[in-house]
Short mmCIF file of C-alpha atoms in Angstrom, two decimals:
data_model
loop_
_atom_site.label_atom_id
_atom_site.label_comp_id
_atom_site.label_asym_id
_atom_site.label_seq_id
_atom_site.Cartn_x
_atom_site.Cartn_y
_atom_site.Cartn_z
CA UNK A 456 -73.94 81.45 -62.85
CA UNK A 457 -70.39 82.12 -64.06
CA UNK A 458 -69.37 84.77 -66.58
CA UNK A 459 -65.73 85.21 -67.50
CA UNK A 460 -64.72 88.09 -69.74
CA UNK A 461 -61.37 88.87 -71.33
CA UNK A 462 -59.54 87.16 -68.50
CA UNK A 463 -55.80 87.63 -68.63
CA UNK A 464 -53.26 86.01 -66.30
CA UNK A 465 -49.50 86.36 -66.31
CA UNK A 466 -46.87 84.29 -64.53
CA UNK A 467 -43.98 86.74 -64.44
CA UNK A 468 -43.30 87.56 -68.07
CA UNK A 469 -45.23 84.55 -69.37
CA UNK A 470 -48.84 85.06 -70.38
CA UNK A 471 -50.85 82.05 -69.21
CA UNK A 472 -54.30 83.29 -70.20
CA UNK A 473 -54.76 85.81 -73.00
CA UNK A 474 -58.31 87.13 -72.94
CA UNK A 475 -60.50 84.15 -72.10
CA UNK A 476 -64.34 84.41 -72.36
CA UNK A 477 -66.43 81.63 -70.84
CA UNK A 478 -70.00 81.48 -69.58
CA UNK A 479 -71.61 78.70 -67.56
CA UNK A 480 -75.38 78.73 -67.04
CA UNK A 481 -77.08 77.33 -63.94
CA UNK A 482 -77.40 73.52 -64.08
CA UNK A 483 -74.97 73.15 -66.98
CA UNK A 484 -71.95 70.89 -67.21
CA UNK A 485 -69.33 72.73 -69.21
CA UNK A 486 -66.00 71.22 -70.19
CA UNK A 487 -62.78 73.02 -70.98
CA UNK A 488 -60.52 70.78 -72.99
CA UNK A 489 -57.13 71.31 -74.49
CA UNK A 490 -53.59 70.03 -74.51
CA UNK A 491 -51.17 70.24 -71.63
CA UNK A 492 -50.05 73.80 -70.96
CA UNK A 493 -53.10 75.37 -72.60
CA UNK A 494 -53.89 77.24 -69.36
CA UNK A 495 -56.81 75.12 -68.16
CA UNK A 496 -55.60 74.69 -64.59
CA UNK A 497 -54.61 78.34 -64.41
CA UNK A 498 -58.16 79.22 -65.43
CA UNK A 499 -59.68 77.24 -62.55
CA UNK A 500 -57.12 78.47 -60.02
CA UNK A 501 -57.86 82.06 -61.06
CA UNK A 502 -61.63 81.59 -60.69
CA UNK A 503 -61.07 80.06 -57.24
CA UNK A 504 -58.93 82.99 -56.09
CA UNK A 505 -55.57 81.22 -55.84
CA UNK A 506 -53.96 82.89 -58.88
CA UNK A 507 -54.23 86.64 -59.39
CA UNK A 508 -55.57 87.94 -62.70
CA UNK A 509 -53.94 90.75 -64.63
CA UNK A 510 -57.03 91.94 -66.46
CA UNK A 511 -60.59 90.97 -67.28
CA UNK A 512 -63.54 90.10 -65.08
CA UNK A 513 -65.10 87.04 -63.48
CA UNK A 514 -68.68 87.20 -62.24
CA UNK A 515 -70.16 84.49 -60.05
CA UNK A 516 -73.90 84.84 -59.41
CA UNK A 517 -73.63 88.28 -61.07
CA UNK A 518 -71.08 89.42 -58.46
CA UNK A 519 -67.53 90.31 -59.49
CA UNK A 520 -65.20 87.92 -57.67
CA UNK A 521 -61.69 88.65 -58.98
CA UNK A 522 -59.37 89.45 -56.09
CA UNK A 523 -61.47 87.74 -53.42
CA UNK A 524 -59.63 85.31 -51.14
CA UNK A 525 -60.17 81.57 -51.74
CA UNK A 526 -61.86 81.14 -48.33
CA UNK A 527 -64.36 83.91 -49.17
CA UNK A 528 -65.22 82.23 -52.46
CA UNK A 529 -65.59 78.85 -50.78
CA UNK A 530 -68.07 80.41 -48.37
CA UNK A 531 -70.05 81.92 -51.26
CA UNK A 532 -70.69 78.56 -52.93
CA UNK A 533 -67.72 77.86 -55.15
CA UNK A 534 -65.71 74.66 -54.75
CA UNK A 535 -62.55 73.60 -56.57
CA UNK A 536 -61.23 70.03 -56.75
CA UNK A 537 -57.69 70.81 -57.92
CA UNK A 538 -55.50 68.67 -60.11
CA UNK A 539 -53.63 66.15 -58.01
CA UNK A 540 -56.56 66.05 -55.57
CA UNK A 541 -54.71 67.59 -52.65
CA UNK A 542 -56.33 65.56 -49.94
CA UNK A 543 -54.78 65.95 -46.48
CA UNK A 544 -52.80 62.72 -46.26
CA UNK A 545 -52.00 62.88 -42.55
CA UNK A 546 -55.66 63.48 -41.64
CA UNK A 547 -58.35 60.83 -41.53
CA UNK A 548 -60.97 60.41 -44.24
CA UNK A 549 -63.55 61.67 -41.75
CA UNK A 550 -61.51 64.82 -41.03
CA UNK A 551 -60.99 65.48 -44.73
CA UNK A 552 -64.72 65.28 -45.37
CA UNK A 553 -65.51 67.43 -42.33
CA UNK A 554 -63.11 70.11 -43.60
CA UNK A 555 -65.26 70.44 -46.70
CA UNK A 556 -68.00 71.80 -44.46
CA UNK A 557 -65.77 74.54 -43.02
CA UNK A 558 -67.96 77.46 -44.19
CA UNK A 559 -71.10 75.86 -42.71
CA UNK A 560 -72.35 75.66 -39.15
CA UNK A 561 -75.62 73.70 -39.53
CA UNK A 562 -74.71 70.47 -37.75
CA UNK A 563 -77.70 68.47 -38.89
CA UNK A 564 -77.30 69.51 -42.50
CA UNK A 565 -73.60 68.63 -42.42
CA UNK A 566 -74.36 65.19 -40.96
CA UNK A 567 -77.01 64.56 -43.63
CA UNK A 568 -74.68 65.67 -46.44
CA UNK A 569 -71.83 63.57 -45.04
CA UNK A 570 -74.14 60.58 -45.15
CA UNK A 571 -75.09 61.41 -48.72
CA UNK A 572 -71.46 61.58 -49.82
CA UNK A 573 -70.70 58.27 -48.08
CA UNK A 574 -73.70 56.78 -49.88
CA UNK A 575 -72.35 58.07 -53.17
CA UNK A 576 -68.84 56.69 -52.52
CA UNK A 577 -69.33 53.68 -50.20
CA UNK A 578 -65.60 52.92 -50.14
CA UNK A 579 -65.12 56.10 -48.13
CA UNK A 580 -67.49 54.76 -45.48
CA UNK A 581 -65.37 51.60 -45.20
CA UNK A 582 -62.25 53.68 -44.74
CA UNK A 583 -63.83 56.48 -42.74
CA UNK A 584 -61.39 56.36 -39.79
CA UNK A 585 -58.25 55.62 -41.81
CA UNK A 586 -55.49 58.03 -42.81
CA UNK A 587 -56.46 59.59 -46.13
CA UNK A 588 -52.85 59.19 -47.31
CA UNK A 589 -53.35 55.42 -47.37
CA UNK A 590 -56.17 55.58 -49.91
CA UNK A 591 -55.63 54.57 -53.54
CA UNK A 592 -55.63 57.23 -56.24
CA UNK A 593 -59.24 56.56 -57.19
CA UNK A 594 -60.38 56.64 -53.58
CA UNK A 595 -58.52 59.90 -53.07
CA UNK A 596 -60.33 61.39 -56.08
CA UNK A 597 -63.67 60.34 -54.62
CA UNK A 598 -62.65 61.83 -51.30
CA UNK A 599 -61.62 65.09 -52.98
CA UNK A 600 -64.96 65.36 -54.77
CA UNK A 601 -66.95 64.29 -51.72
CA UNK A 602 -65.09 66.82 -49.58
CA UNK A 603 -65.85 69.59 -52.08
CA UNK A 604 -69.56 68.69 -52.03
CA UNK A 605 -69.75 69.15 -48.27
CA UNK A 606 -69.69 72.93 -48.75
CA UNK A 607 -72.97 72.55 -50.73
CA UNK A 608 -71.45 74.37 -53.70
CA UNK A 609 -73.51 76.07 -56.37
CA UNK A 610 -70.61 75.74 -58.78
CA UNK A 611 -68.13 72.85 -58.74
CA UNK A 612 -64.80 73.30 -60.53
CA UNK A 613 -63.14 69.98 -61.38
CA UNK A 614 -59.56 69.84 -62.61
CA UNK A 615 -58.69 66.61 -64.44
CA UNK A 616 -60.90 64.32 -62.36
CA UNK A 617 -59.99 61.30 -64.50
CA UNK A 618 -56.22 61.84 -64.54
CA UNK A 619 -54.31 58.68 -63.68
CA UNK A 620 -57.39 56.66 -62.79
CA UNK A 621 -58.48 53.24 -64.04
CA UNK A 622 -61.42 53.37 -66.51
CA UNK A 623 -63.79 51.73 -64.05
CA UNK A 624 -63.01 54.37 -61.42
CA UNK A 625 -63.35 57.15 -64.01
CA UNK A 626 -66.83 55.84 -64.81
CA UNK A 627 -67.72 55.86 -61.12
CA UNK A 628 -66.46 59.42 -60.72
CA UNK A 629 -68.41 60.62 -63.76
CA UNK A 630 -71.56 58.78 -62.69
CA UNK A 631 -71.34 60.80 -59.51
CA UNK A 632 -70.99 64.01 -61.53
CA UNK A 633 -74.12 63.16 -63.57
CA UNK A 634 -76.05 62.41 -60.40
CA UNK A 635 -75.01 65.78 -59.02
CA UNK A 636 -76.22 67.54 -62.13
CA UNK A 637 -79.63 65.95 -61.61
CA UNK A 638 -79.66 67.68 -58.24
CA UNK A 639 -79.06 71.05 -59.88
CA UNK A 640 -75.33 71.41 -59.40
CA UNK A 641 -73.43 73.44 -61.99
CA UNK A 642 -70.07 72.01 -63.05
CA UNK A 643 -67.07 73.41 -64.91
CA UNK A 644 -64.72 70.53 -65.67
CA UNK A 645 -61.25 70.66 -67.17
CA UNK A 646 -60.05 67.56 -68.97
CA UNK A 647 -57.33 66.31 -71.24
CA UNK A 648 -59.37 63.20 -71.90
CA UNK A 649 -61.44 64.62 -74.74
CA UNK A 650 -64.03 61.90 -75.29
CA UNK A 651 -64.76 61.60 -71.63
CA UNK A 652 -65.31 65.32 -71.28
CA UNK A 653 -67.39 65.69 -74.44
CA UNK A 654 -69.62 62.78 -73.41
CA UNK A 655 -70.20 64.28 -69.99
CA UNK A 656 -70.61 67.94 -70.84
CA UNK A 657 -73.44 69.94 -72.40
CA UNK A 658 -71.04 72.38 -73.95
CA UNK A 659 -67.30 72.52 -74.35
CA UNK A 660 -64.62 75.12 -74.84
CA UNK A 661 -61.42 74.15 -76.59
CA UNK A 662 -58.43 75.96 -75.16
CA UNK A 663 -55.02 76.30 -76.75
CA UNK A 664 -52.10 78.53 -75.94
CA UNK A 665 -54.00 80.42 -73.24
CA UNK A 666 -56.96 81.35 -75.43
CA UNK A 667 -60.32 79.87 -76.38
CA UNK A 668 -59.96 78.33 -79.85
CA UNK A 669 -63.47 77.00 -80.23
CA UNK A 670 -66.77 76.61 -78.45
CA UNK A 671 -69.91 74.61 -79.07
CA UNK A 672 -72.35 71.95 -77.93
CA UNK A 673 -70.43 68.78 -77.16
CA UNK A 674 -72.35 66.76 -79.75
CA UNK A 675 -71.46 69.26 -82.47
CA UNK A 676 -67.76 69.44 -81.62
CA UNK A 677 -67.03 65.75 -81.58
CA UNK A 678 -65.06 64.48 -84.55
CA UNK A 679 -65.18 67.63 -86.67
CA UNK A 680 -62.16 68.85 -88.56
CA UNK A 681 -62.36 72.28 -86.94
CA UNK A 682 -62.25 70.62 -83.55
CA UNK A 683 -59.13 68.66 -84.45
CA UNK A 684 -57.52 71.79 -85.78
CA UNK A 685 -58.37 73.73 -82.64
CA UNK A 686 -57.25 70.97 -80.30
CA UNK A 687 -54.14 69.78 -82.02
CA UNK A 688 -53.22 72.87 -83.99
CA UNK A 689 -53.89 73.17 -87.71
CA UNK A 690 -52.03 70.76 -89.94
CA UNK A 691 -50.53 68.74 -87.10
CA UNK A 692 -52.87 65.86 -87.50
CA UNK A 693 -54.93 64.11 -90.13
CA UNK A 694 -58.32 65.83 -89.82
CA UNK A 695 -60.18 62.63 -90.75
CA UNK A 696 -59.34 60.93 -87.48
CA UNK A 697 -61.30 61.60 -84.35
CA UNK A 698 -59.33 62.75 -81.33
CA UNK A 699 -58.48 60.15 -78.74
CA UNK B 128 -29.53 56.45 -7.66
CA UNK B 129 -27.48 59.22 -9.21
CA UNK B 130 -28.64 57.99 -12.58
CA UNK B 131 -32.29 58.37 -11.61
CA UNK B 132 -31.55 61.81 -10.16
CA UNK B 133 -29.94 62.85 -13.43
CA UNK B 134 -32.85 61.44 -15.37
CA UNK B 135 -35.32 63.58 -13.42
CA UNK B 136 -33.13 66.64 -14.09
CA UNK B 137 -32.95 65.73 -17.76
CA UNK B 138 -36.68 65.22 -18.19
CA UNK B 139 -37.60 68.43 -16.41
CA UNK B 140 -35.12 70.49 -18.41
CA UNK B 141 -36.20 68.65 -21.54
CA UNK B 142 -39.85 69.41 -20.88
CA UNK B 143 -39.14 73.15 -20.75
CA UNK B 144 -37.09 72.92 -23.95
CA UNK B 145 -39.96 70.96 -25.48
CA UNK B 146 -42.42 73.75 -24.66
CA UNK B 147 -40.14 76.32 -26.27
CA UNK B 148 -39.57 74.08 -29.30
CA UNK B 149 -43.32 73.51 -29.70
CA UNK B 150 -43.83 77.27 -29.91
CA UNK B 151 -41.26 77.51 -32.71
CA UNK B 152 -42.54 74.37 -34.46
CA UNK B 153 -46.18 75.45 -34.34
CA UNK B 154 -45.55 78.70 -36.22
CA UNK B 155 -43.20 77.01 -38.67
CA UNK B 156 -45.67 74.24 -39.49
CA UNK B 157 -48.43 76.73 -40.32
CA UNK B 158 -46.56 79.49 -42.15
CA UNK B 159 -42.98 78.31 -42.74
CA UNK B 160 -41.68 81.08 -40.49
CA UNK B 161 -38.82 80.36 -38.10
CA UNK B 162 -39.83 82.88 -35.45
CA UNK B 163 -36.70 83.92 -33.59
CA UNK B 164 -38.80 86.57 -31.86
CA UNK B 165 -40.30 83.66 -29.89
CA UNK B 166 -37.44 84.21 -27.41
CA UNK B 167 -38.68 87.75 -26.85
CA UNK B 168 -42.13 86.44 -25.98
CA UNK B 169 -40.43 84.40 -23.27
CA UNK B 170 -38.39 87.42 -22.18
CA UNK B 171 -41.36 89.81 -22.02
CA UNK B 172 -43.21 87.25 -19.90
CA UNK B 173 -40.32 87.48 -17.46
CA UNK B 174 -40.55 91.27 -17.32
CA UNK B 175 -44.30 91.17 -16.73
CA UNK B 176 -43.60 89.04 -13.66
CA UNK B 177 -40.84 91.47 -12.62
CA UNK B 178 -43.09 94.50 -13.06
CA UNK B 179 -45.84 92.93 -10.98
CA UNK B 180 -43.56 91.72 -8.18
CA UNK B 181 -45.33 91.69 -4.83
CA UNK B 182 -48.73 90.82 -6.25
CA UNK B 183 -50.25 87.40 -5.62
CA UNK B 184 -48.46 84.67 -7.58
CA UNK B 185 -51.56 83.85 -9.58
CA UNK B 186 -51.96 87.47 -10.70
CA UNK B 187 -48.32 87.56 -11.82
CA UNK B 188 -48.61 84.28 -13.71
CA UNK B 189 -51.92 85.03 -15.40
CA UNK B 190 -50.79 88.53 -16.36
CA UNK B 191 -47.65 87.07 -17.94
CA UNK B 192 -49.73 84.57 -19.93
CA UNK B 193 -52.19 87.22 -21.12
CA UNK B 194 -49.61 89.88 -22.00
CA UNK B 195 -47.39 87.43 -23.87
CA UNK B 196 -50.35 86.04 -25.82
CA UNK B 197 -51.40 89.56 -26.82
CA UNK B 198 -47.81 90.38 -27.78
CA UNK B 199 -47.67 87.24 -29.97
CA UNK B 200 -50.90 88.27 -31.70
CA UNK B 201 -49.52 91.80 -32.13
CA UNK B 202 -46.31 90.51 -33.74
CA UNK B 203 -48.38 88.53 -36.20
CA UNK B 204 -50.72 91.40 -37.02
CA UNK B 205 -48.08 94.13 -37.37
CA UNK B 206 -44.97 92.34 -38.62
CA UNK B 207 -45.77 88.97 -40.13
CA UNK B 208 -49.22 89.38 -41.70
CA UNK B 209 -48.03 92.05 -44.17
CA UNK B 210 -45.22 89.65 -45.14
CA UNK B 211 -47.40 86.58 -45.50
CA UNK B 212 -46.57 86.10 -49.16
CA UNK B 213 -42.86 86.75 -48.62
CA UNK B 214 -40.22 84.03 -48.96
CA UNK B 215 -39.04 82.08 -45.88
CA UNK B 216 -35.67 83.93 -45.77
CA UNK B 217 -37.51 87.29 -45.72
CA UNK B 218 -39.74 86.05 -42.92
CA UNK B 219 -36.72 84.81 -40.97
CA UNK B 220 -34.99 88.18 -41.24
CA UNK B 221 -38.21 89.95 -40.25
CA UNK B 222 -38.34 87.75 -37.13
CA UNK B 223 -34.79 88.89 -36.24
CA UNK B 224 -35.89 92.50 -36.68
CA UNK B 225 -38.89 91.98 -34.40
CA UNK B 226 -36.66 90.19 -31.90
CA UNK B 227 -34.10 93.03 -31.72
CA UNK B 228 -36.85 95.65 -31.64
CA UNK B 229 -38.56 94.06 -28.62
CA UNK B 230 -35.22 93.49 -26.88
CA UNK B 231 -34.25 97.12 -27.25
CA UNK B 232 -37.61 98.45 -26.14
CA UNK B 233 -37.17 96.42 -22.94
CA UNK B 234 -33.56 97.62 -22.71
CA UNK B 235 -34.73 101.24 -22.93
CA UNK B 236 -37.34 100.78 -20.20
CA UNK B 237 -35.58 98.48 -17.76
CA UNK B 238 -31.88 98.82 -18.56
CA UNK B 239 -29.35 96.13 -19.34
CA UNK B 240 -28.56 94.72 -15.89
CA UNK B 241 -30.24 91.45 -14.90
CA UNK B 242 -32.69 92.05 -12.07
CA UNK B 243 -33.79 89.78 -9.28
CA UNK B 244 -37.43 88.72 -8.86
CA UNK B 245 -38.99 86.73 -6.08
CA UNK B 246 -41.36 84.44 -7.93
CA UNK B 247 -42.38 80.99 -6.72
CA UNK B 248 -39.03 80.71 -4.88
CA UNK B 249 -40.71 78.29 -2.50
CA UNK B 250 -40.63 75.80 -5.38
CA UNK B 251 -36.85 75.84 -5.27
CA UNK B 252 -37.06 73.61 -2.18
CA UNK B 253 -36.72 69.89 -2.67
CA UNK B 254 -38.63 67.03 -1.22
CA UNK B 255 -37.26 63.59 -0.44
CA UNK B 256 -38.75 60.73 -2.36
CA UNK B 257 -37.37 57.18 -2.25
CA UNK B 258 -33.95 58.53 -1.35
CA UNK B 259 -34.02 61.11 -4.14
CA UNK B 260 -33.96 64.85 -3.68
CA UNK B 261 -36.47 66.26 -6.15
CA UNK B 262 -36.85 70.03 -6.45
CA UNK B 263 -40.55 70.85 -6.57
CA UNK B 264 -40.10 73.14 -9.54
CA UNK B 265 -38.80 70.25 -11.64
CA UNK B 266 -41.79 68.10 -10.81
CA UNK B 267 -44.17 70.92 -11.60
CA UNK B 268 -42.36 71.64 -14.88
CA UNK B 269 -42.82 68.03 -15.96
CA UNK B 270 -46.48 67.87 -14.93
CA UNK B 271 -47.36 71.23 -16.49
CA UNK B 272 -45.59 70.34 -19.72
CA UNK B 273 -47.41 67.03 -19.99
CA UNK B 274 -50.73 68.74 -19.28
CA UNK B 275 -50.07 71.36 -21.97
CA UNK B 276 -49.09 68.65 -24.46
CA UNK B 277 -52.22 66.62 -23.76
CA UNK B 278 -54.21 69.84 -24.13
CA UNK B 279 -52.57 70.52 -27.50
CA UNK B 280 -53.28 67.00 -28.75
CA UNK B 281 -56.94 67.25 -27.74
CA UNK B 282 -57.17 70.69 -29.33
CA UNK B 283 -55.70 69.52 -32.64
CA UNK B 284 -57.79 66.33 -32.76
CA UNK B 285 -61.14 67.35 -31.36
CA UNK B 286 -61.73 71.02 -32.13
CA UNK B 287 -62.80 72.26 -35.52
CA UNK B 288 -60.17 74.99 -35.62
CA UNK B 289 -57.54 72.43 -34.52
CA UNK B 290 -58.33 70.15 -37.45
CA UNK B 291 -58.30 73.20 -39.73
CA UNK B 292 -54.82 74.06 -38.44
CA UNK B 293 -53.52 70.55 -39.15
CA UNK B 294 -54.96 70.79 -42.65
CA UNK B 295 -53.41 74.23 -43.15
CA UNK B 296 -50.04 72.93 -41.94
CA UNK B 297 -50.16 70.18 -44.54
CA UNK B 298 -51.47 72.17 -47.51
CA UNK B 299 -52.32 75.79 -46.79
CA UNK B 300 -53.77 76.67 -50.19
CA UNK B 301 -56.05 73.64 -50.26
CA UNK B 302 -57.27 74.43 -46.77
CA UNK B 303 -58.18 77.95 -47.90
CA UNK B 304 -59.98 76.54 -50.95
CA UNK B 305 -62.20 74.64 -48.53
CA UNK B 306 -63.00 77.82 -46.64
CA UNK B 307 -60.40 77.70 -43.85
CA UNK B 308 -59.74 81.32 -42.91
CA UNK B 309 -56.02 82.00 -43.30
CA UNK B 310 -56.03 84.95 -40.88
CA UNK B 311 -57.78 82.95 -38.20
CA UNK B 312 -55.61 79.81 -38.23
CA UNK B 313 -52.43 81.89 -38.21
CA UNK B 314 -53.70 84.11 -35.39
CA UNK B 315 -54.65 81.03 -33.33
CA UNK B 316 -51.20 79.54 -33.98
CA UNK B 317 -49.54 82.72 -32.69
CA UNK B 318 -51.84 82.83 -29.67
CA UNK B 319 -50.93 79.22 -28.83
CA UNK B 320 -47.22 79.95 -29.29
CA UNK B 321 -47.64 82.91 -26.92
CA UNK B 322 -49.26 80.72 -24.27
CA UNK B 323 -46.48 78.14 -24.61
CA UNK B 324 -43.83 80.89 -24.39
CA UNK B 325 -45.39 82.36 -21.26
CA UNK B 326 -45.13 79.02 -19.46
CA UNK B 327 -41.43 78.93 -20.35
CA UNK B 328 -41.16 82.45 -18.85
CA UNK B 329 -42.77 81.25 -15.62
CA UNK B 330 -40.30 78.39 -15.36
CA UNK B 331 -37.23 80.49 -16.19
CA UNK B 332 -38.07 83.23 -13.70
CA UNK B 333 -38.95 80.74 -10.97
CA UNK B 334 -35.77 78.79 -11.58
CA UNK B 335 -33.22 81.59 -12.00
CA UNK B 336 -34.94 84.32 -9.97
CA UNK B 337 -33.74 86.93 -12.46
CA UNK B 338 -34.90 88.65 -15.61
CA UNK B 339 -32.76 90.25 -18.32
CA UNK B 340 -33.47 91.54 -21.79
CA UNK B 341 -31.24 88.73 -23.15
CA UNK B 342 -32.96 85.91 -21.29
CA UNK B 343 -34.90 84.64 -24.32
CA UNK B 344 -31.95 84.43 -26.69
CA UNK B 345 -30.38 81.23 -25.43
CA UNK B 346 -33.75 79.53 -24.99
CA UNK B 347 -34.89 80.28 -28.52
CA UNK B 348 -31.63 78.95 -29.92
CA UNK B 349 -32.04 75.71 -28.01
CA UNK B 350 -35.70 75.53 -29.04
CA UNK B 351 -34.68 75.98 -32.65
CA UNK B 352 -32.06 73.23 -32.38
CA UNK B 353 -34.64 70.96 -30.73
CA UNK B 354 -37.24 71.54 -33.43
CA UNK B 355 -34.67 70.88 -36.16
CA UNK B 356 -33.64 67.63 -34.46
CA UNK B 357 -37.25 66.52 -34.31
CA UNK B 358 -37.87 67.68 -37.88
CA UNK B 359 -39.19 71.13 -38.80
CA UNK B 360 -42.92 70.96 -39.36
CA UNK B 361 -43.57 68.03 -37.02
CA UNK B 362 -44.94 69.04 -33.62
CA UNK B 363 -44.31 65.62 -32.13
CA UNK B 364 -40.79 66.00 -33.47
CA UNK B 365 -40.37 69.40 -31.79
CA UNK B 366 -41.43 67.99 -28.42
CA UNK B 367 -39.20 64.94 -28.85
CA UNK B 368 -36.30 67.19 -29.90
CA UNK B 369 -36.78 69.28 -26.76
CA UNK B 370 -36.54 66.23 -24.54
CA UNK B 371 -33.49 64.95 -26.42
CA UNK B 372 -31.63 68.24 -26.06
CA UNK B 373 -32.55 68.33 -22.36
CA UNK B 374 -31.27 64.81 -21.81
CA UNK B 375 -28.05 65.46 -23.74
CA UNK B 376 -27.38 68.72 -21.87
CA UNK B 377 -27.89 67.16 -18.44
CA UNK B 378 -25.84 64.10 -19.36
CA UNK B 379 -22.95 66.24 -20.52
CA UNK B 380 -23.26 68.31 -17.35
CA UNK B 381 -23.12 65.15 -15.26
CA UNK B 382 -20.58 63.04 -17.11
CA UNK B 383 -18.15 65.42 -18.81
CA UNK B 384 -14.76 65.72 -17.05
CA UNK B 385 -15.07 68.53 -14.53
CA UNK B 386 -12.71 70.94 -16.29
CA UNK B 387 -14.79 70.70 -19.50
CA UNK B 388 -18.19 71.28 -17.90
CA UNK B 389 -18.20 75.06 -18.34
CA UNK B 390 -18.06 74.38 -22.08
CA UNK B 391 -21.07 72.08 -22.01
CA UNK B 392 -23.00 74.04 -24.63
CA UNK B 393 -20.11 73.78 -27.07
CA UNK B 394 -20.45 70.00 -26.84
CA UNK B 395 -24.23 70.20 -27.22
CA UNK B 396 -23.86 72.13 -30.46
CA UNK B 397 -21.01 69.89 -31.65
CA UNK B 398 -23.31 66.89 -31.26
CA UNK B 399 -26.01 68.87 -33.06
CA UNK B 400 -23.73 69.40 -36.05
CA UNK B 401 -22.88 65.69 -36.08
CA UNK B 402 -26.60 64.91 -35.94
CA UNK B 403 -27.34 67.19 -38.89
CA UNK B 404 -24.65 65.47 -40.96
CA UNK B 405 -26.33 62.16 -40.21
CA UNK B 406 -29.96 63.19 -40.58
CA UNK B 407 -30.47 66.69 -41.97
CA UNK B 408 -34.27 66.39 -42.26
CA UNK B 409 -34.72 65.62 -38.56
CA UNK B 410 -36.06 62.54 -36.83
CA UNK B 411 -39.78 62.59 -37.57
CA UNK B 412 -40.25 64.64 -40.66
CA UNK B 413 -42.68 63.48 -43.28
CA UNK B 414 -42.09 63.80 -46.96
CA UNK B 415 -42.79 67.41 -47.95
CA UNK B 416 -46.26 67.59 -49.44
CA UNK B 417 -46.85 69.06 -52.85
CA UNK B 418 -48.71 72.39 -52.80
CA UNK B 419 -51.36 73.75 -55.11
#
């Protein structure tokens, strides 16, 4: 579904990604975890076409996609829920959701999918006609995910979906992600919250300093000394303790 | 009675300023470009009417609307699209370059002297209403402006591309991530600004009966002031700013001591400076939204 090879991204003279390799198979949930500044958000923004890559390749459905405009990628089945959610605060909840369906023109399908999203996040139905800017953080996250689903993506990129949310809301958001996986959606999720991500994902990549430090099945990574070393940097933390 | 008379003058002038300010505000809200070449759209509309003098009024008016809209789209395609990723100061300077270029092309073709046109001069006549003398042109300016504004509101609320444009104005990158086509929303914004500019042309030519290659300069300056007063990025603000500048101008014209009236615009801009010291972000501006 997604194959990233030797991806390199520079911001001016700073190297944000230094040769990243990641693969995501169809139907998988893959997590990228790592400390702040590891380059996780840059990775997602590059895949989605917002940030330009310096070198390397990204293939989506076996097609090279580096250099394509974000709107082209959205139309080809890729959806990004960026960090900070970026809902349109001055627009209504209904308009935000409708914008998710921008690449589509099948009215009936859009109506059915809108209904599905409102069933998944009932609070959005209650606030359907309200300004999206008046929603709480958790509701905005649900709106951002629901909006992204309206494009019927094959691959969903989620950047820090649990950031700043109450645990109960985080659970609700992740329950939705599991349900989506059941329906065959492929997900690449970036998280700082390690346990949350490892519990949700089939496989995980640990990123540090713009490079992949480690990769494995989530169950194998959890609590190992190598994982701690990769995540926190060798010698910075007692390897006996599991990461928070 | 004189107060009501002045109020009608103020609202009609304000409505034309509001149309011009909406054209500036629309482009700014979508791509953070202060398009000083907007005045040249207005000016070229005037010259289309001049060039077609003698034809039926409807032909002149429709031709002006079509030519100006195409010119607006051409400016976007040739000058502003290649600079889309440039900084706002670069875009601003590019808009000055486009503005001078268009002015001088017109200067080369038509010369520098203002020229008279007979266009809708019948509207210069007034009718009596409840003891007031109301020039028809003023009434029509108010009605047409309101109709265009209602049309814009419906367009932005009810049409898919209109909602996409509001989203793009708030967070352009996020809109693109959802599949909103950057080229299309910007082109539609320029087309709309061209339509708005052409209606200002119609009013200016009908009111003054002349065209000159400088006729857009003053209008674009006032439109810019109006959109800043309302708050750059807010379309409601741009329209409100236009009406405020119209009301202030007419009030100064009516109530300044006679010997100061020729310097009316100096007072308008003096008040503008005072306003900026009080409220630099404009009347209706929202908190700037964070961008991806």
